[in-house]
mmCIF file of C-alpha atoms in Angstrom:
data_model
loop_
_atom_site.group_PDB
_atom_site.id
_atom_site.type_symbol
_atom_site.label_atom_id
_atom_site.label_comp_id
_atom_site.label_asym_id
_atom_site.label_seq_id
_atom_site.Cartn_x
_atom_site.Cartn_y
_atom_site.Cartn_z
ATOM 1 C CA MET U 116 122.206 -93.563 119.135
ATOM 2 C CA GLU U 117 119.176 -91.315 119.471
ATOM 3 C CA LYS U 118 119.762 -87.698 118.494
ATOM 4 C CA VAL U 119 119.528 -85.137 121.260
ATOM 5 C CA LYS U 120 116.874 -82.578 120.347
ATOM 6 C CA PRO U 121 117.712 -79.116 121.699
ATOM 7 C CA ARG U 122 115.997 -75.933 120.545
ATOM 8 C CA LYS U 123 115.581 -75.466 116.806
ATOM 9 C CA ILE U 124 118.570 -74.043 114.916
ATOM 10 C CA SER U 125 117.924 -70.678 113.235
ATOM 11 C CA MET U 126 119.731 -69.858 110.003
ATOM 12 C CA LEU U 127 119.272 -66.855 107.709
ATOM 13 C CA THR U 128 121.189 -65.321 104.805
ATOM 14 C CA ALA U 129 123.246 -62.138 104.823
ATOM 15 C CA TYR U 130 125.310 -60.601 102.049
ATOM 16 C CA ASP U 131 126.578 -57.372 103.622
ATOM 17 C CA TYR U 132 127.743 -55.783 106.872
ATOM 18 C CA PRO U 133 124.480 -54.089 107.984
ATOM 19 C CA PHE U 134 122.281 -57.169 107.657
ATOM 20 C CA ALA U 135 124.950 -59.418 109.157
ATOM 21 C CA LYS U 136 125.084 -57.145 112.199
ATOM 22 C CA ILE U 137 121.276 -57.087 112.506
ATOM 23 C CA LEU U 138 121.006 -60.901 112.304
ATOM 24 C CA ASP U 139 123.855 -61.408 114.745
ATOM 25 C CA GLU U 140 122.418 -59.016 117.313
ATOM 26 C CA ALA U 141 118.957 -60.562 116.897
ATOM 27 C CA GLY U 142 120.337 -63.938 117.965
ATOM 28 C CA VAL U 143 120.391 -65.971 114.727
ATOM 29 C CA ASP U 144 122.513 -69.105 115.226
ATOM 30 C CA ILE U 145 123.971 -69.414 111.714
ATOM 31 C CA ILE U 146 124.444 -66.715 109.081
ATOM 32 C CA LEU U 147 124.740 -68.055 105.547
ATOM 33 C CA VAL U 148 126.521 -66.056 102.885
ATOM 34 C CA GLY U 149 124.518 -67.830 100.220
ATOM 35 C CA ASP U 150 125.094 -67.889 96.502
ATOM 36 C CA SER U 151 121.471 -66.711 96.450
ATOM 37 C CA LEU U 152 123.150 -63.306 96.493
ATOM 38 C CA GLY U 153 123.255 -63.715 92.724
ATOM 39 C CA ASN U 154 119.467 -63.490 92.508
ATOM 40 C CA VAL U 155 118.603 -61.114 95.338
ATOM 41 C CA VAL U 156 121.588 -58.739 95.427
ATOM 42 C CA LEU U 157 123.575 -58.860 92.188
ATOM 43 C CA GLY U 158 120.687 -59.093 89.717
ATOM 44 C CA TYR U 159 121.777 -62.352 88.091
ATOM 45 C CA LYS U 160 119.152 -64.698 86.661
ATOM 46 C CA ASP U 161 120.382 -67.619 88.744
ATOM 47 C CA THR U 162 123.064 -68.709 91.193
ATOM 48 C CA ARG U 163 125.278 -70.179 88.478
ATOM 49 C CA SER U 164 126.610 -66.749 87.565
ATOM 50 C CA VAL U 165 128.027 -66.161 91.051
ATOM 51 C CA THR U 166 131.840 -66.242 91.083
ATOM 52 C CA MET U 167 134.395 -66.948 93.788
ATOM 53 C CA ASP U 168 135.313 -63.258 93.712
ATOM 54 C CA ASP U 169 131.673 -62.434 94.482
ATOM 55 C CA MET U 170 131.581 -64.891 97.374
ATOM 56 C CA VAL U 171 134.880 -63.748 98.869
ATOM 57 C CA HIS U 172 133.865 -60.075 98.648
ATOM 58 C CA HIS U 173 130.506 -60.609 100.355
ATOM 59 C CA THR U 174 131.876 -63.040 102.938
ATOM 60 C CA LYS U 175 134.381 -60.406 104.043
ATOM 61 C CA ALA U 176 131.590 -57.858 104.449
ATOM 62 C CA VAL U 177 129.412 -60.240 106.457
ATOM 63 C CA ALA U 178 132.272 -61.367 108.698
ATOM 64 C CA ARG U 179 132.930 -57.755 109.704
ATOM 65 C CA GLY U 180 129.446 -57.485 111.168
ATOM 66 C CA VAL U 181 129.355 -60.758 113.134
ATOM 67 C CA GLU U 182 130.568 -61.327 116.671
ATOM 68 C CA ARG U 183 128.775 -64.507 117.809
ATOM 69 C CA ALA U 184 126.889 -66.322 115.020
ATOM 70 C CA LEU U 185 128.483 -69.072 112.915
ATOM 71 C CA VAL U 186 129.273 -67.693 109.448
ATOM 72 C CA VAL U 187 128.929 -70.271 106.654
ATOM 73 C CA ALA U 188 129.720 -69.413 103.023
ATOM 74 C CA ASP U 189 128.525 -71.183 99.888
ATOM 75 C CA ILE U 190 131.106 -72.491 97.451
ATOM 76 C CA PRO U 191 129.622 -71.405 94.103
ATOM 77 C CA TYR U 192 128.859 -73.403 90.975
ATOM 78 C CA ARG U 193 131.771 -75.386 89.525
ATOM 79 C CA SER U 194 134.122 -74.018 92.169
ATOM 80 C CA VAL U 195 134.243 -76.808 94.757
ATOM 81 C CA SER U 196 137.863 -77.287 95.784
ATOM 82 C CA VAL U 197 140.039 -77.187 98.873
ATOM 83 C CA ARG U 198 141.715 -74.033 97.561
ATOM 84 C CA ASN U 199 138.410 -72.166 97.236
ATOM 85 C CA ALA U 200 137.219 -73.410 100.604
ATOM 86 C CA LYS U 201 140.373 -71.971 102.132
ATOM 87 C CA LEU U 202 139.748 -68.638 100.379
ATOM 88 C CA LEU U 203 136.315 -68.382 102.014
ATOM 89 C CA ILE U 204 137.732 -69.274 105.422
ATOM 90 C CA LYS U 205 140.412 -66.620 104.968
ATOM 91 C CA ALA U 206 137.649 -64.156 104.063
ATOM 92 C CA GLY U 207 136.027 -64.742 107.454
ATOM 93 C CA ALA U 208 133.752 -67.765 107.134
ATOM 94 C CA LYS U 209 134.017 -70.430 109.819
ATOM 95 C CA ALA U 210 132.654 -73.161 107.524
ATOM 96 C CA VAL U 211 131.615 -73.708 103.906
ATOM 97 C CA LYS U 212 128.482 -75.177 102.346
ATOM 98 C CA VAL U 213 128.705 -77.573 99.415
ATOM 99 C CA GLU U 214 125.811 -78.773 97.244
ATOM 100 C CA GLY U 215 125.709 -82.532 96.687
ATOM 101 C CA ILE U 216 128.443 -84.909 97.788
ATOM 102 C CA LYS U 217 131.336 -84.469 95.382
ATOM 103 C CA GLY U 218 134.323 -82.722 96.902
ATOM 104 C CA VAL U 219 133.094 -82.859 100.500
ATOM 105 C CA LYS U 220 135.601 -85.491 101.601
ATOM 106 C CA ARG U 221 138.590 -83.536 100.267
ATOM 107 C CA ILE U 222 137.556 -80.341 102.023
ATOM 108 C CA VAL U 223 136.804 -82.097 105.322
ATOM 109 C CA LYS U 224 140.160 -83.885 105.097
ATOM 110 C CA ALA U 225 141.813 -80.471 104.778
ATOM 111 C CA GLY U 226 140.397 -79.592 108.192
ATOM 112 C CA ILE U 227 137.647 -77.247 107.002
ATOM 113 C CA PRO U 228 134.122 -77.684 108.466
ATOM 114 C CA VAL U 229 131.566 -78.476 105.757
ATOM 115 C CA MET U 230 127.786 -78.140 105.743
ATOM 116 C CA GLY U 231 126.128 -80.475 103.244
ATOM 117 C CA HIS U 232 123.161 -79.666 100.996
ATOM 118 C CA LEU U 233 120.675 -82.207 99.606
ATOM 119 C CA GLY U 234 117.315 -82.189 97.825
ATOM 120 C CA TYR U 235 116.772 -79.407 95.339
ATOM 121 C CA LEU U 236 120.199 -78.105 94.319
ATOM 122 C CA PRO U 237 119.893 -74.635 92.713
ATOM 123 C CA GLN U 238 123.378 -74.804 91.195
ATOM 124 C CA THR U 239 122.637 -77.880 89.087
ATOM 125 C CA MET U 240 118.841 -78.206 88.824
ATOM 126 C CA ARG U 241 116.983 -75.938 86.431
ATOM 127 C CA LYS U 242 113.536 -75.978 88.065
ATOM 128 C CA PRO U 243 112.591 -76.185 91.756
ATOM 129 C CA LYS U 244 111.062 -79.577 92.461
ATOM 130 C CA ILE U 245 110.153 -81.411 95.647
ATOM 131 C CA LYS U 246 112.442 -84.426 96.153
ATOM 132 C CA ARG U 247 110.354 -87.460 97.109
ATOM 133 C CA SER U 248 112.976 -90.136 96.540
ATOM 134 C CA ALA U 249 114.199 -92.142 99.526
ATOM 135 C CA SER U 250 117.678 -91.822 97.958
ATOM 136 C CA VAL U 251 117.968 -88.595 99.961
ATOM 137 C CA ILE U 252 118.225 -90.738 103.105
ATOM 138 C CA LYS U 253 121.096 -92.717 101.587
ATOM 139 C CA GLN U 254 122.832 -89.521 100.462
ATOM 140 C CA ALA U 255 122.463 -88.006 103.929
ATOM 141 C CA LYS U 256 124.171 -91.056 105.435
ATOM 142 C CA GLU U 257 126.982 -90.691 102.896
ATOM 143 C CA LEU U 258 127.419 -87.018 103.758
ATOM 144 C CA GLU U 259 127.534 -87.790 107.452
ATOM 145 C CA ALA U 260 130.113 -90.508 106.822
ATOM 146 C CA ALA U 261 132.129 -87.951 104.828
ATOM 147 C CA GLY U 262 132.269 -85.731 107.902
ATOM 148 C CA VAL U 263 129.760 -82.878 107.413
ATOM 149 C CA PHE U 264 128.668 -81.140 110.618
ATOM 150 C CA ALA U 265 125.146 -80.336 109.351
ATOM 151 C CA ILE U 266 122.942 -80.945 106.310
ATOM 152 C CA VAL U 267 120.589 -78.517 104.553
ATOM 153 C CA LEU U 268 117.505 -80.268 103.159
ATOM 154 C CA GLU U 269 115.968 -78.076 100.468
ATOM 155 C CA MET U 270 112.490 -78.888 99.152
ATOM 156 C CA VAL U 271 112.587 -82.475 100.381
ATOM 157 C CA ASP U 272 109.263 -84.206 100.983
ATOM 158 C CA PRO U 273 108.504 -83.566 104.692
ATOM 159 C CA LYS U 274 108.076 -87.281 105.436
ATOM 160 C CA ILE U 275 111.492 -88.070 103.965
ATOM 161 C CA ALA U 276 113.042 -85.029 105.678
ATOM 162 C CA LYS U 277 111.655 -86.292 108.980
ATOM 163 C CA GLU U 278 113.151 -89.730 108.341
ATOM 164 C CA VAL U 279 116.533 -88.213 107.441
ATOM 165 C CA THR U 280 116.454 -86.193 110.658
ATOM 166 C CA LYS U 281 115.774 -89.344 112.671
ATOM 167 C CA THR U 282 118.431 -91.358 110.808
ATOM 168 C CA VAL U 283 121.521 -89.125 110.901
ATOM 169 C CA ASN U 284 123.200 -87.569 113.937
ATOM 170 C CA ALA U 285 124.237 -84.450 112.016
ATOM 171 C CA PRO U 286 121.663 -81.657 112.487
ATOM 172 C CA THR U 287 119.316 -81.161 109.543
ATOM 173 C CA ILE U 288 118.329 -77.651 108.503
ATOM 174 C CA GLY U 289 115.249 -77.497 106.340
ATOM 175 C CA ILE U 290 114.076 -75.073 103.704
ATOM 176 C CA GLY U 291 110.696 -75.988 102.294
ATOM 177 C CA SER U 292 111.051 -79.465 103.836
ATOM 178 C CA GLY U 293 108.565 -79.370 106.702
ATOM 179 C CA ARG U 294 108.919 -78.574 110.383
ATOM 180 C CA ASP U 295 110.550 -81.787 111.589
ATOM 181 C CA CYS U 296 114.130 -80.826 110.708
ATOM 182 C CA ASP U 297 116.487 -79.756 113.497
ATOM 183 C CA GLY U 298 116.457 -76.185 112.203
ATOM 184 C CA GLN U 299 115.227 -73.913 109.431
ATOM 185 C CA VAL U 300 116.924 -71.607 106.921
ATOM 186 C CA LEU U 301 115.383 -68.924 104.738
ATOM 187 C CA VAL U 302 116.541 -66.066 102.535
ATOM 188 C CA THR U 303 116.323 -62.976 104.736
ATOM 189 C CA TYR U 304 115.188 -60.784 101.857
ATOM 190 C CA ASP U 305 112.160 -63.065 101.380
ATOM 191 C CA ILE U 306 110.864 -62.807 104.944
ATOM 192 C CA LEU U 307 111.432 -59.029 104.973
ATOM 193 C CA GLY U 308 109.463 -58.502 101.763
ATOM 194 C CA LEU U 309 112.402 -57.152 99.806
ATOM 195 C CA THR U 310 112.042 -59.565 96.886
ATOM 196 C CA ASP U 311 109.387 -59.425 94.166
ATOM 197 C CA TRP U 312 108.760 -63.157 94.555
ATOM 198 C CA ALA U 313 109.220 -65.547 97.430
ATOM 199 C CA PRO U 314 108.484 -69.276 97.810
ATOM 200 C CA SER U 315 105.256 -70.223 99.588
ATOM 201 C CA PHE U 316 107.158 -71.626 102.582
ATOM 202 C CA ALA U 317 108.834 -68.253 103.270
ATOM 203 C CA LYS U 318 106.458 -66.290 105.496
ATOM 204 C CA ARG U 319 106.704 -62.566 104.797
ATOM 205 C CA ASN U 320 106.954 -61.028 108.262
ATOM 206 C CA VAL U 321 107.124 -57.413 107.083
ATOM 207 C CA ASP U 322 107.024 -55.469 103.795
ATOM 208 C CA LEU U 323 110.260 -53.487 103.883
ATOM 209 C CA LYS U 324 110.131 -52.837 100.147
ATOM 210 C CA LYS U 325 106.881 -50.937 100.563
ATOM 211 C CA ALA U 326 108.182 -49.111 103.640
ATOM 212 C CA ALA U 327 111.402 -48.125 101.849
ATOM 213 C CA GLY U 328 109.499 -46.855 98.831
ATOM 214 C CA SER U 329 107.270 -44.775 101.079
ATOM 215 C CA ALA U 330 110.262 -43.278 102.910
ATOM 216 C CA ILE U 331 111.991 -42.417 99.625
ATOM 217 C CA ARG U 332 108.862 -40.797 98.186
ATOM 218 C CA GLU U 333 108.548 -38.757 101.397
ATOM 219 C CA PHE U 334 112.157 -37.630 100.952
ATOM 220 C CA ILE U 335 111.435 -36.498 97.378
ATOM 221 C CA LYS U 336 108.235 -34.758 98.490
ATOM 222 C CA ASP U 337 110.105 -32.813 101.170
ATOM 223 C CA LEU U 338 112.505 -31.532 98.484
ATOM 224 C CA ARG U 339 109.630 -30.311 96.298
ATOM 225 C CA PRO U 340 107.056 -28.610 98.518
#
């Protein structure tokens, strides 16, 4: 069956109430409470240090600011279980995202919507690397058979990502995987210029870090005429 191709799905990250509210009101389709919060919000060196307590806390904050978008929360490193999925749903998420394939079936069977994640997996891979293996296509089929409602393709060769998108009925959401996926996801802090470094595929639409610094310096200047 040929996949129906509606408008592209928009997906961005949020880790707190203000940004969740901004994204929701701007019309973003899916808001991801990503474990990327470890790098961009909590000051950790990687996502592996993010705990379930961290994810529950930030999911609650995001959920308070959302009225219409679908809130999806990452299950962090070495925490994939039905129990933890339920904790994130209780915190306000409507679905969870799981890297790889392990554990997906159990969570889906428990009645919790799951978004899959293939390609570069930050929780288990040390260095970012483009996935050029056709095994991604096979894995995507396995995830769809397991019952995921969508699949994130991170840093997958665009040709393979295009083939995956044509092969599976579940929507594909790309990040650094070309423009042929059914949607795109990025870290909000990257496109707003709030991070010191951003991947080449994340277009910086504004430099909020520079603007914030300028506003703060103006505040200090006004105090010391």
